[in-house]
Coordinates of C-alpha atoms in Angstrom, one line a residue:
M1 CA -29.8 10.4 46.9
S2 CA -30.5 10.5 43.1
F3 CA -28.5 8.6 40.2
I4 CA -27.6 10.1 36.8
R5 CA -25.9 8.5 34.1
L6 CA -23.0 10.3 32.6
I7 CA -21.6 9.5 28.9
A8 CA -18.3 11.4 27.9
I9 CA -14.9 9.9 27.1
S10 CA -11.8 10.3 25.7
L11 CA -8.9 8.5 24.5
F12 CA -4.9 9.2 25.1
L13 CA -2.5 6.3 23.8
T14 CA 1.3 5.9 23.9
T15 CA 0.9 6.0 19.9
P16 CA -1.0 8.5 17.7
P17 CA -4.5 7.2 17.5
A18 CA -6.1 5.6 14.3
F19 CA -9.0 8.1 13.6
A20 CA -12.1 7.0 11.5
A21 CA -11.7 6.7 8.0
R22 CA -14.3 7.4 5.4
L23 CA -14.7 4.9 3.1
P24 CA -15.8 5.2 -0.6
P25 CA -19.5 5.0 -1.3
P26 CA -21.2 1.8 -2.0
A27 CA -21.6 1.2 -5.9
G28 CA -24.9 2.1 -7.0
Q29 CA -25.3 4.9 -4.1
V30 CA -25.4 8.8 -4.3
D31 CA -22.1 10.2 -3.7
T32 CA -22.9 11.9 0.1
Q33 CA -20.1 14.6 -0.9
T34 CA -22.8 16.3 -2.2
E35 CA -25.8 16.0 0.1
A36 CA -26.9 15.5 3.5
D37 CA -27.9 12.5 5.5
Q38 CA -31.1 12.9 7.6
I39 CA -31.3 10.3 10.2
A40 CA -33.7 9.5 12.8
I41 CA -32.7 10.7 16.4
G42 CA -34.3 8.5 19.3
T43 CA -34.0 8.5 23.0
D44 CA -32.2 6.3 25.5
R45 CA -33.6 6.3 29.2
D46 CA -31.3 8.9 30.1
D47 CA -32.7 11.2 27.5
R48 CA -29.6 11.2 25.5
M49 CA -29.4 11.0 21.5
T50 CA -29.2 7.7 19.7
V51 CA -29.3 6.9 15.9
A52 CA -29.2 3.8 14.3
V53 CA -25.9 2.7 12.6
Q54 CA -24.6 -0.6 10.6
V55 CA -21.7 -2.1 12.0
A56 CA -19.9 -4.4 9.6
G57 CA -22.8 -5.0 7.3
R58 CA -25.2 -5.8 10.1
G59 CA -27.8 -4.0 12.2
P60 CA -29.0 -1.9 12.8
Y61 CA -27.5 -1.2 16.1
R62 CA -28.3 1.8 18.5
F63 CA -25.6 4.1 19.1
L64 CA -25.4 7.2 21.4
V65 CA -24.2 10.4 19.5
D66 CA -21.7 11.9 21.8
T67 CA -19.8 15.4 21.0
G68 CA -17.8 15.1 24.3
S69 CA -16.2 12.0 23.5
E70 CA -12.9 11.8 21.5
R71 CA -13.3 8.0 20.0
T72 CA -16.3 6.0 18.8
V73 CA -17.1 3.2 21.3
I74 CA -18.6 -0.1 20.7
S75 CA -20.2 -2.6 23.2
R76 CA -18.3 -5.7 24.4
D77 CA -21.5 -8.1 23.6
L78 CA -22.1 -6.6 20.1
A79 CA -18.2 -6.9 19.1
H80 CA -18.1 -10.4 20.2
R81 CA -21.4 -11.2 18.1
L82 CA -19.9 -9.5 15.3
R83 CA -16.4 -11.1 15.8
L84 CA -14.6 -8.1 15.4
V85 CA -10.8 -8.3 15.4
D86 CA -9.1 -7.5 18.6
G87 CA -6.8 -4.5 18.7
R88 CA -4.4 -3.2 21.2
N89 CA -5.0 -2.2 24.6
V90 CA -5.6 1.4 25.7
T91 CA -6.3 3.5 28.8
V92 CA -9.7 5.3 28.6
H93 CA -10.2 8.4 30.4
S94 CA -13.7 9.2 31.5
V95 CA -15.4 12.1 33.0
I96 CA -14.4 10.4 36.3
G97 CA -11.5 8.8 35.9
S98 CA -9.3 6.4 33.6
S99 CA -8.8 2.7 33.4
G100 CA -7.2 0.1 30.8
V101 CA -9.8 -1.4 28.3
R102 CA -9.5 -3.7 25.0
T103 CA -10.3 -2.3 21.8
V104 CA -11.5 -3.8 18.5
D105 CA -11.3 -2.8 14.8
I106 CA -14.5 -1.9 13.2
P107 CA -14.2 -2.6 9.5
S108 CA -17.3 -0.8 8.6
L109 CA -19.6 1.6 10.6
M110 CA -22.6 3.0 8.5
I111 CA -24.0 6.3 9.6
G112 CA -27.1 6.9 7.2
S113 CA -25.3 6.3 4.1
R114 CA -21.8 7.4 5.2
P115 CA -19.4 4.4 5.8
F116 CA -16.3 5.0 8.1
A117 CA -13.5 2.4 9.3
V118 CA -13.0 2.7 13.1
V119 CA -9.5 1.5 14.0
G120 CA -9.2 0.9 17.9
A121 CA -12.5 1.4 19.0
P122 CA -12.7 0.9 22.9
A123 CA -15.2 -2.2 23.7
L124 CA -16.9 -1.4 26.9
E125 CA -19.9 -2.9 29.0
A126 CA -23.5 -2.5 27.3
S127 CA -24.7 -1.8 30.8
H128 CA -22.5 1.0 31.1
I129 CA -23.1 2.9 27.7
G130 CA -26.5 2.0 28.1
A131 CA -26.9 1.2 24.2
D132 CA -24.6 -0.6 21.8
G133 CA -22.1 1.7 21.3
M134 CA -21.8 5.6 20.8
L135 CA -20.2 7.8 18.1
G136 CA -17.4 9.9 18.8
I137 CA -15.7 13.0 17.3
D138 CA -13.6 10.5 15.6
S139 CA -16.6 9.5 13.3
L140 CA -17.9 13.5 13.1
R141 CA -14.7 15.5 13.1
K142 CA -15.0 16.1 8.9
Q143 CA -18.7 16.8 9.1
Q144 CA -21.3 19.4 9.8
V145 CA -23.8 17.9 12.5
L146 CA -27.5 19.7 12.9
F147 CA -29.4 18.0 16.0
D148 CA -33.0 19.0 14.9
F149 CA -35.0 18.4 18.2
K150 CA -38.3 19.7 16.9
S151 CA -38.4 17.1 13.9
G152 CA -36.3 14.4 16.0
T153 CA -33.5 14.0 13.4
M154 CA -29.9 14.5 12.9
S155 CA -28.4 15.9 9.6
V156 CA -24.5 15.1 8.9
T157 CA -23.1 17.0 6.1
P158 CA -19.5 16.9 4.7
A159 CA -17.2 19.8 6.0
Q160 CA -16.7 21.0 2.5
V161 CA -20.1 21.3 1.4
R162 CA -21.9 24.4 1.9
I163 CA -25.7 24.0 3.9
E164 CA -28.5 26.4 3.4
P165 CA -29.0 28.9 5.9
I166 CA -30.7 27.7 9.2
D167 CA -34.3 28.3 9.6
G168 CA -35.2 30.6 12.8
D169 CA -33.3 33.2 15.0
V170 CA -29.6 31.9 15.4
I171 CA -27.1 32.4 17.8
V172 CA -23.8 31.5 16.2
V173 CA -20.7 31.2 18.3
S174 CA -17.0 30.7 17.4
A175 CA -15.1 27.7 19.2
R176 CA -11.6 26.7 19.3
S177 CA -10.7 22.9 19.7
R178 CA -9.3 21.2 22.5
R179 CA -8.3 17.4 22.3
G180 CA -11.2 17.6 19.4
R181 CA -13.7 18.9 21.5
L182 CA -15.2 22.4 20.8
I183 CA -15.4 25.0 23.6
F184 CA -16.1 28.4 23.7
T185 CA -16.7 31.5 26.1
E186 CA -19.4 33.5 24.9
A187 CA -21.7 32.4 27.8
R188 CA -22.2 33.8 31.4
L189 CA -23.6 31.4 34.3
N190 CA -25.4 33.9 37.0
G191 CA -23.3 36.9 35.6
Q192 CA -19.9 34.9 36.0
K193 CA -18.0 34.2 32.4
V194 CA -17.9 30.5 31.9
V195 CA -16.2 28.2 29.4
I196 CA -18.6 25.8 27.8
I197 CA -18.0 22.6 26.1
V198 CA -21.2 21.0 24.0
D199 CA -21.9 17.6 25.5
T200 CA -24.6 15.5 23.6
G201 CA -23.6 12.5 25.5
S202 CA -24.3 13.8 28.8
Q203 CA -27.8 13.4 30.4
V204 CA -27.0 16.8 32.7
T205 CA -25.0 19.7 32.6
I206 CA -21.9 19.6 34.7
G207 CA -19.9 22.4 36.5
N208 CA -16.4 22.4 38.0
L209 CA -15.5 23.3 41.4
T210 CA -13.9 26.5 40.4
L211 CA -17.3 27.4 39.0
Q212 CA -19.2 26.5 42.4
R213 CA -16.9 28.2 44.5
K214 CA -17.2 31.6 42.6
L215 CA -20.9 31.5 42.6
Q216 CA -20.8 30.2 46.3
R217 CA -18.5 33.5 47.2
K218 CA -21.1 35.4 45.5
R219 CA -23.9 33.9 47.0
L220 CA -25.4 33.0 43.5
L221 CA -26.2 29.1 44.1
T222 CA -29.1 27.8 45.6
S223 CA -29.4 24.6 48.1
S224 CA -28.1 21.6 46.8
Q225 CA -28.5 17.8 46.7
P226 CA -26.3 15.0 46.4
V227 CA -26.5 13.1 43.2
T228 CA -24.4 10.0 42.2
L229 CA -22.8 10.3 38.5
H230 CA -22.1 7.2 36.5
S231 CA -19.5 7.1 33.7
V232 CA -19.4 4.3 30.9
T233 CA -16.5 2.6 32.6
G234 CA -18.6 1.9 35.3
E235 CA -17.1 4.5 37.9
T236 CA -19.3 6.3 40.1
M237 CA -18.7 9.9 42.2
I238 CA -21.0 12.0 44.2
A239 CA -22.0 15.7 42.8
D240 CA -23.5 18.7 44.4
M241 CA -26.6 19.2 42.1
A242 CA -28.0 22.9 42.3
K243 CA -30.4 24.9 40.0
I244 CA -28.8 28.0 38.4
D245 CA -31.2 30.8 38.0
D246 CA -29.7 32.3 34.6
L247 CA -27.2 30.9 32.0
D248 CA -26.6 33.4 29.2
V249 CA -25.5 31.6 25.9
G250 CA -24.8 34.4 23.2
G251 CA -27.5 36.3 24.4
F252 CA -30.1 33.8 25.0
Q253 CA -31.2 33.1 28.5
L254 CA -31.9 29.4 29.9
K255 CA -33.4 29.7 33.5
E256 CA -33.4 27.5 36.4
L257 CA -30.9 24.9 34.8
P258 CA -30.1 21.9 37.0
V259 CA -26.3 21.6 37.1
A260 CA -24.4 19.0 38.9
F261 CA -21.1 20.3 40.1
A262 CA -18.2 17.7 40.6
D263 CA -14.5 17.5 40.8
A264 CA -14.6 15.5 37.5
Y265 CA -11.5 14.3 35.9
I266 CA -12.3 15.6 32.5
F267 CA -11.9 19.2 33.8
K268 CA -8.3 18.2 34.6
Q269 CA -7.9 16.3 31.5
L270 CA -8.9 19.4 29.2
D271 CA -6.6 21.8 31.6
L272 CA -9.8 23.7 32.5
A273 CA -10.0 22.7 36.2
D274 CA -8.9 26.1 37.2
K275 CA -11.3 28.0 34.7
P276 CA -14.8 28.3 35.5
T277 CA -16.4 25.5 33.4
L278 CA -19.5 23.7 32.1
L279 CA -20.1 20.6 30.0
L280 CA -23.4 21.6 28.5
G281 CA -25.5 18.4 28.7
M282 CA -28.9 17.3 26.9
N283 CA -31.0 18.9 29.7
A284 CA -29.9 22.5 28.3
L285 CA -29.3 21.3 24.7
R286 CA -33.0 20.4 24.3
A287 CA -34.2 24.2 25.4
F288 CA -33.3 25.0 21.5
D289 CA -35.1 24.2 18.4
R290 CA -31.9 23.0 17.0
V291 CA -28.2 22.9 17.5
S292 CA -25.5 22.9 14.6
I293 CA -21.8 21.8 15.3
D294 CA -19.3 22.4 12.5
F295 CA -16.3 20.6 13.7
A296 CA -14.0 21.7 10.7
A297 CA -14.9 25.6 10.8
R298 CA -15.5 25.5 14.7
K299 CA -18.9 27.2 14.8
V300 CA -21.8 25.9 17.0
R301 CA -25.3 27.3 16.1
F302 CA -28.4 27.6 18.4
V303 CA -31.7 28.1 16.9
L304 CA -33.9 29.9 19.5
P305 CA -36.8 28.3 20.7
G306 CA -40.1 29.4 19.0
T307 CA -38.5 30.8 16.3
S308 CA -38.2 28.2 13.5
S309 CA -40.9 26.9 11.2
N310 CA -44.3 25.3 12.8
E311 CA -43.4 25.8 16.3
T312 CA -46.1 26.0 18.7
E313 CA -44.8 26.7 22.0
S314 CA -41.8 28.4 23.2
R315 CA -39.4 26.6 25.7
T316 CA -37.7 29.4 27.4
R317 CA -37.3 27.7 31.0
L318 CA -36.0 24.3 32.0
A319 CA -37.2 22.3 34.7
A320 CA -35.1 19.5 36.3
R321 CA -35.2 15.9 35.1

């Protein structure tokens, strides 16, 4: 049986959540409201994006970038070493299920030159996260984030700042917000209309059972194999991995895309269990030169492979990872 690690969590509280708040720029530093920060992107063992951040004035530490997570998360070990102040206990809802966890308050989290304070960050095991922490939507909701897979950088720009047009042929899709995540419907999988959630924290693309059943009835699924999915809270579940012949996103086609089909908790959580839905993971996103997410304007832009500067090879076909 294959093993795949998943990252995607959200957080529900009995009281309104305290989201990350932007702090004033440090003295002597250029005001980041007028320019973009460009941050080097690394990868973890599961091919997810990581960036270096400063926590409470120390670091750098390696955090995953997770557009499928509502909340920024820190590892328990790092929180202990930095002696961060404990917050209240909360319930964390992952892709697979839910569990109670302790939170901590992060006085300052620096992404490039942008400092944030994070109140009530869930503290999870580093071995389950696969990093020192992860950046969720609460740290990015007022930003425009550009993932440049060619140059290996992530650019972060305040939402109110106008940015230059993205180089290359671009597909622009309008999204709507659901529990902080951006979802859109301008996609078809093997001809079947699907709801898409962009999830940079997941190694693999995940489909719900409603989509799987529709494709099976139309005999559009190839043979599948069982895989084990792992969440940041340490839970596991079995999924069926199959290759999808054709995923059309705004007119661009991804071929032979591996998709794990599962009765994942997140689909119920987002009220999408009865609608054919995909969490678009890193195995799909890396087929594009760049992906830009504007959380404030609710726009997602995909730069087609081979159309931006200095591209030497077109990547129009995905192979199983």
